[in-house]
Amino acid sequence: MREIRKELGLTLADVSQRTGMPVSTLSKAETGKMSLSYEKLLRISRGLDIDITRLFSTAAAPPAVRRAATGRRSITLAGEGPSIRTATYNYVYPSADLLHKTLNPMIIDIKVRSIEDFGELMRHPGEEYALVLEGQCEFYCDLYAPSLLNTGDSIYFDGAMGHGYVAVGEGPCRILSVCSANQADLKSALHPIDGED
């Protein structure tokens, strides 16, 4: 966003005036300290008179810095790991014993069978990768048409985009999801069934 703003010769105050959003919010979004909802991204794209997809393109990443191995590792045996049940999914969290992870893996059994029954789409900071382990599901999001994913198919996307998985067919549907958001942010996006967490 900062590169686009500078390219257009605008200050944060200019963008604030064009979008009606506070300078502090825009500054936090530019520095990666805050993720924005689709609605706010839409306001920014309209205020800057650009296609919204420009806000999702990424500049070349700086070269990786080599660091010493930490020796961290975690083994989760089949069928083990803490779990959370929601109205839409059953989650199992492998490697839950490691704190401050960069990535958070989840095994998700998808229960909901229609987008109407899903409710509000989920959002969380960071990015998400999902691989269908069993069955079929449709991936819904607020920027693209629904996509059918079969066993072995995968998807990688921006977690701040509203999204949800819906099982297709009669059989079970299970996915492996790996998110770059921290565990607290992911859990705050869930709506556990009363008494579970």
mmCIF file of C-alpha atoms in Angstrom:
data_model
loop_
_atom_site.group_PDB
_atom_site.id
_atom_site.type_symbol
_atom_site.label_atom_id
_atom_site.label_comp_id
_atom_site.label_asym_id
_atom_site.label_seq_id
_atom_site.Cartn_x
_atom_site.Cartn_y
_atom_site.Cartn_z
ATOM 1 C CA MET A 1 0.000 0.000 0.000
ATOM 2 C CA ARG A 2 2.852 2.377 0.839
ATOM 3 C CA GLU A 3 4.473 1.824 -2.572
ATOM 4 C CA ILE A 4 1.185 2.588 -4.352
ATOM 5 C CA ARG A 5 0.621 5.695 -2.209
ATOM 6 C CA LYS A 6 4.126 7.002 -2.933
ATOM 7 C CA GLU A 7 3.763 6.172 -6.616
ATOM 8 C CA LEU A 8 0.645 8.384 -6.645
ATOM 9 C CA GLY A 9 2.481 11.139 -4.739
ATOM 10 C CA LEU A 10 0.087 11.009 -1.773
ATOM 11 C CA THR A 11 0.636 11.382 1.955
ATOM 12 C CA LEU A 12 -1.140 9.306 4.597
ATOM 13 C CA ALA A 13 -3.271 12.377 5.305
ATOM 14 C CA ASP A 14 -4.274 12.498 1.614
ATOM 15 C CA VAL A 15 -5.318 8.846 1.684
ATOM 16 C CA SER A 16 -7.171 9.407 4.943
ATOM 17 C CA GLN A 17 -9.125 12.253 3.367
ATOM 18 C CA ARG A 18 -9.954 10.161 0.273
ATOM 19 C CA THR A 19 -11.046 7.078 2.231
ATOM 20 C CA GLY A 20 -12.419 8.493 5.483
ATOM 21 C CA MET A 21 -10.072 6.164 7.407
ATOM 22 C CA PRO A 22 -7.851 7.404 10.280
ATOM 23 C CA VAL A 23 -4.176 8.065 9.502
ATOM 24 C CA SER A 24 -3.210 5.759 12.395
ATOM 25 C CA THR A 25 -5.119 2.821 10.836
ATOM 26 C CA LEU A 26 -3.541 3.427 7.435
ATOM 27 C CA SER A 27 -0.069 3.677 8.973
ATOM 28 C CA LYS A 28 -0.520 0.392 10.882
ATOM 29 C CA ALA A 29 -1.760 -1.323 7.706
ATOM 30 C CA GLU A 30 1.263 -0.081 5.750
ATOM 31 C CA THR A 31 3.715 -1.350 8.364
ATOM 32 C CA GLY A 32 2.004 -4.730 8.712
ATOM 33 C CA LYS A 33 0.856 -4.090 12.279
ATOM 34 C CA MET A 34 -2.812 -4.410 11.327
ATOM 35 C CA SER A 35 -4.720 -6.393 8.719
ATOM 36 C CA LEU A 36 -7.685 -4.766 7.054
ATOM 37 C CA SER A 37 -11.108 -6.164 6.292
ATOM 38 C CA TYR A 38 -12.265 -6.528 2.714
ATOM 39 C CA GLU A 39 -14.561 -3.528 3.168
ATOM 40 C CA LYS A 40 -11.649 -1.295 4.221
ATOM 41 C CA LEU A 41 -9.480 -2.561 1.360
ATOM 42 C CA LEU A 42 -12.347 -1.731 -0.992
ATOM 43 C CA ARG A 43 -12.531 1.812 0.454
ATOM 44 C CA ILE A 44 -8.787 2.230 -0.088
ATOM 45 C CA SER A 45 -8.908 0.941 -3.672
ATOM 46 C CA ARG A 46 -11.782 3.308 -4.465
ATOM 47 C CA GLY A 47 -10.079 6.233 -2.727
ATOM 48 C CA LEU A 48 -6.851 5.625 -4.657
ATOM 49 C CA ASP A 49 -8.783 4.837 -7.863
ATOM 50 C CA ILE A 50 -6.943 1.531 -8.337
ATOM 51 C CA ASP A 51 -8.005 -2.072 -8.874
ATOM 52 C CA ILE A 52 -8.289 -3.828 -5.483
ATOM 53 C CA THR A 53 -6.011 -6.647 -6.695
ATOM 54 C CA ARG A 54 -3.071 -4.206 -6.635
ATOM 55 C CA LEU A 55 -3.340 -4.207 -2.840
ATOM 56 C CA PHE A 56 -2.684 -7.982 -2.803
ATOM 57 C CA SER A 57 0.394 -8.028 -5.028
ATOM 58 C CA THR A 58 3.662 -8.436 -3.208
ATOM 59 C CA ALA A 59 7.025 -6.857 -3.872
ATOM 60 C CA ALA A 60 10.123 -9.006 -4.109
ATOM 61 C CA ALA A 61 10.978 -10.335 -0.673
ATOM 62 C CA PRO A 62 14.341 -9.400 0.817
ATOM 63 C CA PRO A 63 16.931 -12.183 0.751
ATOM 64 C CA ALA A 64 16.549 -14.666 3.589
ATOM 65 C CA VAL A 65 18.938 -14.270 6.514
ATOM 66 C CA ARG A 66 20.636 -17.497 7.466
ATOM 67 C CA ARG A 67 20.219 -18.423 11.100
ATOM 68 C CA ALA A 68 21.441 -21.206 13.312
ATOM 69 C CA ALA A 69 19.203 -24.243 13.808
ATOM 70 C CA THR A 70 17.168 -24.053 17.002
ATOM 71 C CA GLY A 71 16.659 -27.790 17.323
ATOM 72 C CA ARG A 72 12.893 -27.366 17.810
ATOM 73 C CA ARG A 73 10.764 -30.338 16.871
ATOM 74 C CA SER A 74 7.429 -31.825 17.773
ATOM 75 C CA ILE A 75 5.872 -35.203 17.007
ATOM 76 C CA THR A 76 2.121 -35.686 17.170
ATOM 77 C CA LEU A 77 0.916 -39.264 16.916
ATOM 78 C CA ALA A 78 -2.145 -40.115 14.811
ATOM 79 C CA GLY A 79 -5.370 -39.306 16.647
ATOM 80 C CA GLU A 80 -3.638 -37.115 19.242
ATOM 81 C CA GLY A 81 -3.546 -33.360 19.799
ATOM 82 C CA PRO A 82 -5.889 -30.872 21.448
ATOM 83 C CA SER A 83 -9.180 -30.314 19.651
ATOM 84 C CA ILE A 84 -11.880 -27.673 19.318
ATOM 85 C CA ARG A 85 -15.388 -28.267 17.965
ATOM 86 C CA THR A 86 -17.349 -25.491 16.283
ATOM 87 C CA ALA A 87 -20.647 -25.562 14.404
ATOM 88 C CA THR A 88 -18.753 -25.693 11.096
ATOM 89 C CA TYR A 89 -15.520 -27.604 11.797
ATOM 90 C CA ASN A 90 -13.815 -30.000 14.192
ATOM 91 C CA TYR A 91 -10.162 -28.937 14.660
ATOM 92 C CA VAL A 92 -7.197 -30.965 15.890
ATOM 93 C CA TYR A 93 -3.980 -29.049 16.610
ATOM 94 C CA PRO A 94 -0.790 -31.052 15.992
ATOM 95 C CA SER A 95 2.464 -29.741 17.510
ATOM 96 C CA ALA A 96 0.515 -27.838 20.159
ATOM 97 C CA ASP A 97 3.401 -28.295 22.594
ATOM 98 C CA LEU A 98 5.577 -25.811 20.667
ATOM 99 C CA LEU A 99 5.086 -22.192 21.693
ATOM 100 C CA HIS A 100 5.625 -19.127 19.460
ATOM 101 C CA LYS A 101 5.421 -21.104 16.220
ATOM 102 C CA THR A 102 5.791 -19.329 12.885
ATOM 103 C CA LEU A 103 3.267 -21.737 11.356
ATOM 104 C CA ASN A 104 0.168 -23.289 12.920
ATOM 105 C CA PRO A 105 -0.972 -26.615 11.441
ATOM 106 C CA MET A 106 -4.545 -27.845 11.902
ATOM 107 C CA ILE A 107 -6.376 -30.994 10.837
ATOM 108 C CA ILE A 108 -9.942 -29.908 10.073
ATOM 109 C CA ASP A 109 -12.998 -32.126 9.651
ATOM 110 C CA ILE A 110 -15.545 -30.041 7.763
ATOM 111 C CA LYS A 111 -19.079 -30.532 9.102
ATOM 112 C CA VAL A 112 -21.092 -27.836 7.338
ATOM 113 C CA ARG A 113 -22.677 -28.860 3.993
ATOM 114 C CA SER A 114 -23.901 -25.507 2.624
ATOM 115 C CA ILE A 115 -22.598 -21.950 2.609
ATOM 116 C CA GLU A 116 -25.968 -20.793 3.955
ATOM 117 C CA ASP A 117 -25.360 -22.882 7.090
ATOM 118 C CA PHE A 118 -21.772 -21.618 7.412
ATOM 119 C CA GLY A 119 -22.598 -18.169 8.712
ATOM 120 C CA GLU A 120 -20.113 -15.302 8.622
ATOM 121 C CA LEU A 121 -16.912 -16.066 6.706
ATOM 122 C CA MET A 122 -13.744 -16.395 8.805
ATOM 123 C CA ARG A 123 -10.846 -13.912 8.773
ATOM 124 C CA HIS A 124 -7.466 -13.976 10.486
ATOM 125 C CA PRO A 125 -4.062 -12.342 10.053
ATOM 126 C CA GLY A 126 -1.399 -14.019 7.933
ATOM 127 C CA GLU A 127 -1.679 -16.519 5.110
ATOM 128 C CA GLU A 128 -3.196 -19.988 4.912
ATOM 129 C CA TYR A 129 -2.398 -23.134 2.941
ATOM 130 C CA ALA A 130 -4.891 -25.999 2.834
ATOM 131 C CA LEU A 131 -4.584 -29.507 1.361
ATOM 132 C CA VAL A 132 -7.636 -31.761 1.007
ATOM 133 C CA LEU A 133 -6.739 -35.073 2.702
ATOM 134 C CA GLU A 134 -10.088 -36.817 2.211
ATOM 135 C CA GLY A 135 -13.320 -36.095 0.365
ATOM 136 C CA GLN A 136 -14.327 -32.924 -1.456
ATOM 137 C CA CYS A 137 -15.005 -29.378 -0.373
ATOM 138 C CA GLU A 138 -15.897 -26.053 -1.861
ATOM 139 C CA PHE A 139 -13.739 -23.087 -0.908
ATOM 140 C CA TYR A 140 -15.695 -19.850 -0.546
ATOM 141 C CA CYS A 141 -14.207 -16.382 -0.182
ATOM 142 C CA ASP A 142 -15.350 -12.820 -0.607
ATOM 143 C CA LEU A 143 -13.088 -12.014 -3.580
ATOM 144 C CA TYR A 144 -13.462 -15.051 -5.867
ATOM 145 C CA ALA A 145 -16.115 -17.470 -7.084
ATOM 146 C CA PRO A 146 -16.364 -20.756 -5.118
ATOM 147 C CA SER A 147 -13.772 -23.420 -6.042
ATOM 148 C CA LEU A 148 -14.285 -27.182 -5.840
ATOM 149 C CA LEU A 149 -11.317 -28.967 -4.248
ATOM 150 C CA ASN A 150 -10.898 -32.763 -4.443
ATOM 151 C CA THR A 151 -8.605 -35.074 -2.479
ATOM 152 C CA GLY A 152 -5.030 -34.000 -3.174
ATOM 153 C CA ASP A 153 -5.971 -30.459 -4.294
ATOM 154 C CA SER A 154 -4.651 -27.486 -2.356
ATOM 155 C CA ILE A 155 -5.100 -23.730 -2.027
ATOM 156 C CA TYR A 156 -2.946 -20.884 -0.679
ATOM 157 C CA PHE A 157 -4.540 -17.541 0.200
ATOM 158 C CA ASP A 158 -4.579 -14.376 2.297
ATOM 159 C CA GLY A 159 -6.252 -15.163 5.638
ATOM 160 C CA ALA A 160 -7.609 -11.601 5.997
ATOM 161 C CA MET A 161 -9.902 -12.346 3.057
ATOM 162 C CA GLY A 162 -13.230 -13.733 4.308
ATOM 163 C CA HIS A 163 -13.157 -17.504 3.687
ATOM 164 C CA GLY A 164 -14.781 -20.824 4.512
ATOM 165 C CA TYR A 165 -14.761 -24.506 3.535
ATOM 166 C CA VAL A 166 -17.990 -26.438 2.879
ATOM 167 C CA ALA A 167 -18.061 -30.251 2.553
ATOM 168 C CA VAL A 168 -19.449 -31.639 -0.710
ATOM 169 C CA GLY A 169 -21.226 -35.001 -1.025
ATOM 170 C CA GLU A 170 -22.228 -37.505 1.617
ATOM 171 C CA GLY A 171 -18.820 -38.691 2.795
ATOM 172 C CA PRO A 172 -16.426 -37.100 5.292
ATOM 173 C CA CYS A 173 -14.168 -34.223 4.300
ATOM 174 C CA ARG A 174 -10.841 -33.584 6.013
ATOM 175 C CA ILE A 175 -8.186 -30.980 5.248
ATOM 176 C CA LEU A 176 -4.745 -30.061 6.510
ATOM 177 C CA SER A 177 -4.541 -26.294 7.026
ATOM 178 C CA VAL A 178 -1.325 -24.446 7.834
ATOM 179 C CA CYS A 179 -1.595 -20.783 8.867
ATOM 180 C CA SER A 180 1.092 -18.183 9.426
ATOM 181 C CA ALA A 181 -1.121 -16.412 12.002
ATOM 182 C CA ASN A 182 -0.340 -16.988 15.652
ATOM 183 C CA GLN A 183 -2.475 -19.402 17.674
ATOM 184 C CA ALA A 184 -4.231 -16.664 19.670
ATOM 185 C CA ASP A 185 -5.378 -14.905 16.477
ATOM 186 C CA LEU A 186 -6.623 -18.181 15.011
ATOM 187 C CA LYS A 187 -8.554 -19.151 18.137
ATOM 188 C CA SER A 188 -10.147 -15.705 18.353
ATOM 189 C CA ALA A 189 -11.573 -16.265 14.848
ATOM 190 C CA LEU A 190 -13.341 -19.466 16.024
ATOM 191 C CA HIS A 191 -16.717 -19.860 17.684
ATOM 192 C CA PRO A 192 -16.297 -22.962 19.865
ATOM 193 C CA ILE A 193 -19.331 -24.933 20.954
ATOM 194 C CA ASP A 194 -20.136 -24.020 24.581
ATOM 195 C CA GLY A 195 -17.944 -25.796 27.080
ATOM 196 C CA GLU A 196 -15.211 -26.656 24.557
ATOM 197 C CA ASP A 197 -11.838 -25.055 24.039
#
